[in-house]
Short mmCIF file of C-alpha atoms in Angstrom, two decimals:
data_model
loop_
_atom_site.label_atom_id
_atom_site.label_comp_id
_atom_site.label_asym_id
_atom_site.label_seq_id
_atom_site.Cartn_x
_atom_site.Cartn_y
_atom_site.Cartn_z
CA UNK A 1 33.58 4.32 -4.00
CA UNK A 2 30.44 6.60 -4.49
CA UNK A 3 29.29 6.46 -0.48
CA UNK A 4 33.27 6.97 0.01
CA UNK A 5 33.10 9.81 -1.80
CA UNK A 6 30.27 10.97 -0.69
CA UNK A 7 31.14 10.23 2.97
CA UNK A 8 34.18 12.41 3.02
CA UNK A 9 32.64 15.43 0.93
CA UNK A 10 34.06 15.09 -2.36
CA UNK A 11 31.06 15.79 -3.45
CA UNK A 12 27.89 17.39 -1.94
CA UNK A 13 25.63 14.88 -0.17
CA UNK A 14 23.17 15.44 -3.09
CA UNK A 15 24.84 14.47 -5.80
CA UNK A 16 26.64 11.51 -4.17
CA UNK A 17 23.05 9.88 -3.40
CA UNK A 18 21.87 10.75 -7.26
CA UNK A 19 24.94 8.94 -8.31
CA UNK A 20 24.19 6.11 -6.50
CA UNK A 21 20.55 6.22 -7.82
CA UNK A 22 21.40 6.52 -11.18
CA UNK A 23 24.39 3.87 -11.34
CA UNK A 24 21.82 0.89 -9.58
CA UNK A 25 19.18 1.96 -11.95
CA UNK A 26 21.76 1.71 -14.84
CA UNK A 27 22.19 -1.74 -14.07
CA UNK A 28 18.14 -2.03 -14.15
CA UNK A 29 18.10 -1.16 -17.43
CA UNK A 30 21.05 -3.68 -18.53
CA UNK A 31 19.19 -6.01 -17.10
CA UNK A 32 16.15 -5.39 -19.53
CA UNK A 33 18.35 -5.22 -22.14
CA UNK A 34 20.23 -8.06 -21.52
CA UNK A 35 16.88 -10.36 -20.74
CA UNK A 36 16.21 -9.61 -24.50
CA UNK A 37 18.61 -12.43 -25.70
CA UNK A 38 17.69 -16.14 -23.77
CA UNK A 39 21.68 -16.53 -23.40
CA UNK A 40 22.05 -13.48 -21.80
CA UNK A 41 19.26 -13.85 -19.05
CA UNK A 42 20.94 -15.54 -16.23
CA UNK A 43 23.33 -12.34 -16.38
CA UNK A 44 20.26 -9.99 -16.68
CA UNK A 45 19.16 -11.53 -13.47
CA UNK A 46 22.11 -11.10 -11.73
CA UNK A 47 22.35 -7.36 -13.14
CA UNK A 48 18.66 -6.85 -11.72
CA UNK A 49 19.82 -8.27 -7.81
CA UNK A 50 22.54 -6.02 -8.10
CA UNK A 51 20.81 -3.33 -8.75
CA UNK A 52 18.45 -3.67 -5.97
CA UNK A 53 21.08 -4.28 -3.65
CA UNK A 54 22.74 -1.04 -4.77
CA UNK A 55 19.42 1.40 -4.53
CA UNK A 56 17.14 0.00 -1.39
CA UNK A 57 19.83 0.41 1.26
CA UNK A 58 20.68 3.72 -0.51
CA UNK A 59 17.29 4.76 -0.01
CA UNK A 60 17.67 4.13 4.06
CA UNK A 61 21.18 5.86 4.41
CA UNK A 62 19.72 8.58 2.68
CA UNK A 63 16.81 8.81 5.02
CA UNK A 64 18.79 7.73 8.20
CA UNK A 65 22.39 9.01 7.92
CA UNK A 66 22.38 11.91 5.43
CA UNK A 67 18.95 13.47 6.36
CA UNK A 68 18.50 13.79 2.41
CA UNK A 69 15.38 12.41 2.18
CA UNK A 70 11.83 12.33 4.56
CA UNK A 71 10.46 9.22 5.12
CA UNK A 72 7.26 9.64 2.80
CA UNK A 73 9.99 10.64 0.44
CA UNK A 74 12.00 7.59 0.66
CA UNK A 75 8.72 5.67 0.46
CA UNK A 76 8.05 7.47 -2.67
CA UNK A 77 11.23 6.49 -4.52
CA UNK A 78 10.96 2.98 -3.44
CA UNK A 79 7.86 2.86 -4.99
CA UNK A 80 9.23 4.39 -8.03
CA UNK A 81 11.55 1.74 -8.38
CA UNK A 82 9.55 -1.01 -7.30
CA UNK A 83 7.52 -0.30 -9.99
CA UNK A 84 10.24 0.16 -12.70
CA UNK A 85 11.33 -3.47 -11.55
CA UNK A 86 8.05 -5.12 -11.43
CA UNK A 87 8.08 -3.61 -15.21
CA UNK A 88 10.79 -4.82 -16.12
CA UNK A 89 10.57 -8.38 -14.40
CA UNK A 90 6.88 -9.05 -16.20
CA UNK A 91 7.76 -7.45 -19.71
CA UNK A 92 10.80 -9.22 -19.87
CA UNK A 93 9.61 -12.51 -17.87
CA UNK A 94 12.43 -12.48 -14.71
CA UNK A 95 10.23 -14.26 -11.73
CA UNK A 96 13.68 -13.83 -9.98
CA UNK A 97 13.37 -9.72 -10.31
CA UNK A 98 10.12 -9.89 -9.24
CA UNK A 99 10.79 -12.67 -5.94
CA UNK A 100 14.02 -9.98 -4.92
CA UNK A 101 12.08 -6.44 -5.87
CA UNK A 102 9.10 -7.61 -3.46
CA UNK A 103 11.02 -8.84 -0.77
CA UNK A 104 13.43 -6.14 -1.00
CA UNK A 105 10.76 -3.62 -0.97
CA UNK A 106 9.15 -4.84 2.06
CA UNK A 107 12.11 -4.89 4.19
CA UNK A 108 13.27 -1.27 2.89
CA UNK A 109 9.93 -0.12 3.02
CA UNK A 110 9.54 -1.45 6.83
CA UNK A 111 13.12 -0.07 7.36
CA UNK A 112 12.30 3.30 6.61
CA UNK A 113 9.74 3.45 8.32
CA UNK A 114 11.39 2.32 11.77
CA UNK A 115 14.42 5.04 10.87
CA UNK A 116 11.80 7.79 9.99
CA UNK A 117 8.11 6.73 11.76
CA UNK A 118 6.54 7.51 7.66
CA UNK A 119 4.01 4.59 9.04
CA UNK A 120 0.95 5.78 6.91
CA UNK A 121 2.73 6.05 3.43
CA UNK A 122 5.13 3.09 4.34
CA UNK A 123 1.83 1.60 4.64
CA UNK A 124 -0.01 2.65 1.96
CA UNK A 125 2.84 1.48 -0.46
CA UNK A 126 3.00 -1.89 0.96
CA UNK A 127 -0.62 -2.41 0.39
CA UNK A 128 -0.09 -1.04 -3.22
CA UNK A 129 3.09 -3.81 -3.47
CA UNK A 130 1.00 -6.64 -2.52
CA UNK A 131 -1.88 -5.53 -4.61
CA UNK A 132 0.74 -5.77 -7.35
CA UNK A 133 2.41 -8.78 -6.93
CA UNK A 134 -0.69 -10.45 -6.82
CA UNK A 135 -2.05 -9.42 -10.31
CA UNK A 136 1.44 -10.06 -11.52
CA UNK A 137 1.13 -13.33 -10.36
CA UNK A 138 -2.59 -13.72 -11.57
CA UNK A 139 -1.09 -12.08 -15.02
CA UNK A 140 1.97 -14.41 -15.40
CA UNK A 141 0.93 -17.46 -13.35
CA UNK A 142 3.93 -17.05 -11.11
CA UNK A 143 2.58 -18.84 -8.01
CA UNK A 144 3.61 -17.76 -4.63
CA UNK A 145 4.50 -14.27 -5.44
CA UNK A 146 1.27 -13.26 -3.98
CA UNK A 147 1.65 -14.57 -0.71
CA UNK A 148 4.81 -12.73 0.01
CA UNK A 149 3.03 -9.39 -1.17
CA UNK A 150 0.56 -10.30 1.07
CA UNK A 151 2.50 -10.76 3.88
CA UNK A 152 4.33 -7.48 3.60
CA UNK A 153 0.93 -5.97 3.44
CA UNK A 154 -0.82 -7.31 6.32
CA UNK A 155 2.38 -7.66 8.20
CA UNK A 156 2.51 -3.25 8.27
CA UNK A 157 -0.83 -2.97 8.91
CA UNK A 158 -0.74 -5.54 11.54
CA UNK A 159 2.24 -3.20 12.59
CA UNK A 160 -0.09 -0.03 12.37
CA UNK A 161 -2.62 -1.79 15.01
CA UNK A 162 -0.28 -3.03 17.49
CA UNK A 163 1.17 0.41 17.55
CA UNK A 164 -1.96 2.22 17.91
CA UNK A 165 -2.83 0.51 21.48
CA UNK A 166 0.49 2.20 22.89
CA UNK A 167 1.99 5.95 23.22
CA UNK A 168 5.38 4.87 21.28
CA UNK A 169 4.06 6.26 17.48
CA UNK A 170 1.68 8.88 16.90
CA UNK A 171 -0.62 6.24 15.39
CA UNK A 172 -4.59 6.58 16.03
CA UNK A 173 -6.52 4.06 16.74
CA UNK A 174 -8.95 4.92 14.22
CA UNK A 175 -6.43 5.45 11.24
CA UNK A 176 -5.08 2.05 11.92
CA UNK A 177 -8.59 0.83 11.35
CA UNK A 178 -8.91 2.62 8.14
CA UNK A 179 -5.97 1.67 6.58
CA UNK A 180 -7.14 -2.53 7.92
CA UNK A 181 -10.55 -1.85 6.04
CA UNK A 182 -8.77 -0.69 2.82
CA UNK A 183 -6.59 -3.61 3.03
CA UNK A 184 -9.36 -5.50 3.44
CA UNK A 185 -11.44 -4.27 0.90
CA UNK A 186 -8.50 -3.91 -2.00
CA UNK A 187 -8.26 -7.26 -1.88
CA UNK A 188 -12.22 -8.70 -2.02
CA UNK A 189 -12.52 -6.19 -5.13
CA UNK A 190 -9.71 -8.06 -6.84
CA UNK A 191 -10.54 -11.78 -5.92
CA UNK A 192 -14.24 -11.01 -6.81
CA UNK A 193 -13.24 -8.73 -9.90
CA UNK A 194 -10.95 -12.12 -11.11
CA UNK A 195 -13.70 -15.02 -9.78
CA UNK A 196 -17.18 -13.16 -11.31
CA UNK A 197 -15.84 -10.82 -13.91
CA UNK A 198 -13.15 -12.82 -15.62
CA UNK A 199 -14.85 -15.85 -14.36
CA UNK A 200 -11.20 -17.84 -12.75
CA UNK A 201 -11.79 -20.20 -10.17
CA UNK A 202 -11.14 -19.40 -6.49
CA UNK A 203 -7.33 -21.25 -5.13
CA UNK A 204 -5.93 -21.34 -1.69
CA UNK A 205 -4.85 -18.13 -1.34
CA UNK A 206 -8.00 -15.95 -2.06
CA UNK A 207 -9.77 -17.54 1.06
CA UNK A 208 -7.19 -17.73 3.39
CA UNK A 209 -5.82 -14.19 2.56
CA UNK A 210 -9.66 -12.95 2.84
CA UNK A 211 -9.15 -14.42 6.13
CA UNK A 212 -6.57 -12.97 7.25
CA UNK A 213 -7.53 -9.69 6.72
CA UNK A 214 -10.59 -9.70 8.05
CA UNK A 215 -9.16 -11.23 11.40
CA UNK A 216 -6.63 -7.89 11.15
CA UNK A 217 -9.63 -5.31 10.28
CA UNK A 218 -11.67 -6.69 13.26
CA UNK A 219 -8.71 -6.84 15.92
CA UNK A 220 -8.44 -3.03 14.03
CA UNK A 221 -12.05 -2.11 14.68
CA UNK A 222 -12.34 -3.48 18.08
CA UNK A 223 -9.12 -1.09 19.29
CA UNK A 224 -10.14 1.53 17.52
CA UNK A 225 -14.18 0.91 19.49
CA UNK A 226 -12.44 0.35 22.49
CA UNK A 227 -10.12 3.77 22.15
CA UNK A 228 -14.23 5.89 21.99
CA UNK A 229 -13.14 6.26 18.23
CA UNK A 230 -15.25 4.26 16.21
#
């Protein structure tokens, strides 16, 4: 009814989309309230999934079809609302929320920024979402969390290399390599910061994602060598 609406001018473009925002994060906050009561939490689930599926597409139409928001916008909102989620799915313990806010975020994120070419702060947020889900899952022992957060992360800035050895984005070689180092980096601070300064033990993931990114920061430096810009 609202994209209806908003579709055939009822009401300006505007205020159709900040309906839309509002009524799918309405259903985010019945969702916290309902996860209050352990009979009620199946529905608070379901309330949080439908309020995801209401706002990330909303974010792309609004970047894509209405011209309402820039990418880096966009981005910005997602991560708003990623973060509201994430919020609500730890305080309120819904490893569902958190499973459909991650993977909904990536593909948004990675949607917007195919609609608007925002790679840098599509990026950037990505990183920041995997970052997240793994000290949510390091917080509230939810295992496997992390490794979709990492693959959204190293999937964009896998992305952000590939692109920068061809003329299709404005993408630099160099920048690419930047943003591999920081993913690189962000993630040794936090598995050293959790193995030496709160003294956990090392599992699967911290060596094999350490892996991972250093393969993508060195396929990143070696481009960026071979483009005269490192």
């Amino acid at each position: 009814l609202l994209r209806a609406i908003t579709d055939f001018q009822f009401v300006p473009t505007g205020i159709g989309i900040l309906m839309g925002a509002t009524y799918a994060v309405f259903w985010l906050f019945m969702a916290y309230r309902k996860s209050a009561v352990e009979a009620t939490r199946t529905t608070a689930a379901i309330l949080g999934a439908l309020s995801i599926v209401l706002i990330m597409p909303l974010l792309v139409e609004a970047t894509q079809h209405f011209k309402l928001l820039t990418g880096p916008q966009s981005a910005v909102a997602l991560a708003i609302y990623c973060a509201l989620a994430l919020g609500v799915a730890v305080k309120r313990n819904l490893r569902s929320l958190a499973w459909l806010t991650t993977a909904g975020g990536i593909v948004t994120g990675l949607a917007v920024m195919i609609v608007s070419h925002s790679a840098y702060v599509v990026a950037t947020f990505l990183i920041l979402l995997g970052l997240a889900t793994l000290w949510i899952a390091y917080v509230k022992d939810w295992i496997g969390l992390q490794w979709l957060g990492a693959a959204g992360a190293n999937g964009v800035v896998l992305g952000l290399v590939g692109l920068a050895s061809t003329d299709q984005w404005p993408i630099q070689p160099e920048t690419a390599a930047i943003f591999a180092m920081f993913l690189l980096l962000s993630y040794l601070v936090s598995f050293v910061y959790r193995s030496h300064v709160l003294g956990h033990s090392v599992a699967l993931f911290e060596p094999l994602q350490a892996l991972a990114a250093s393969a993508i920061a060195f396929t990143a430096t070696v481009i960026a060598s071979q483009a005269g810009q490192f």
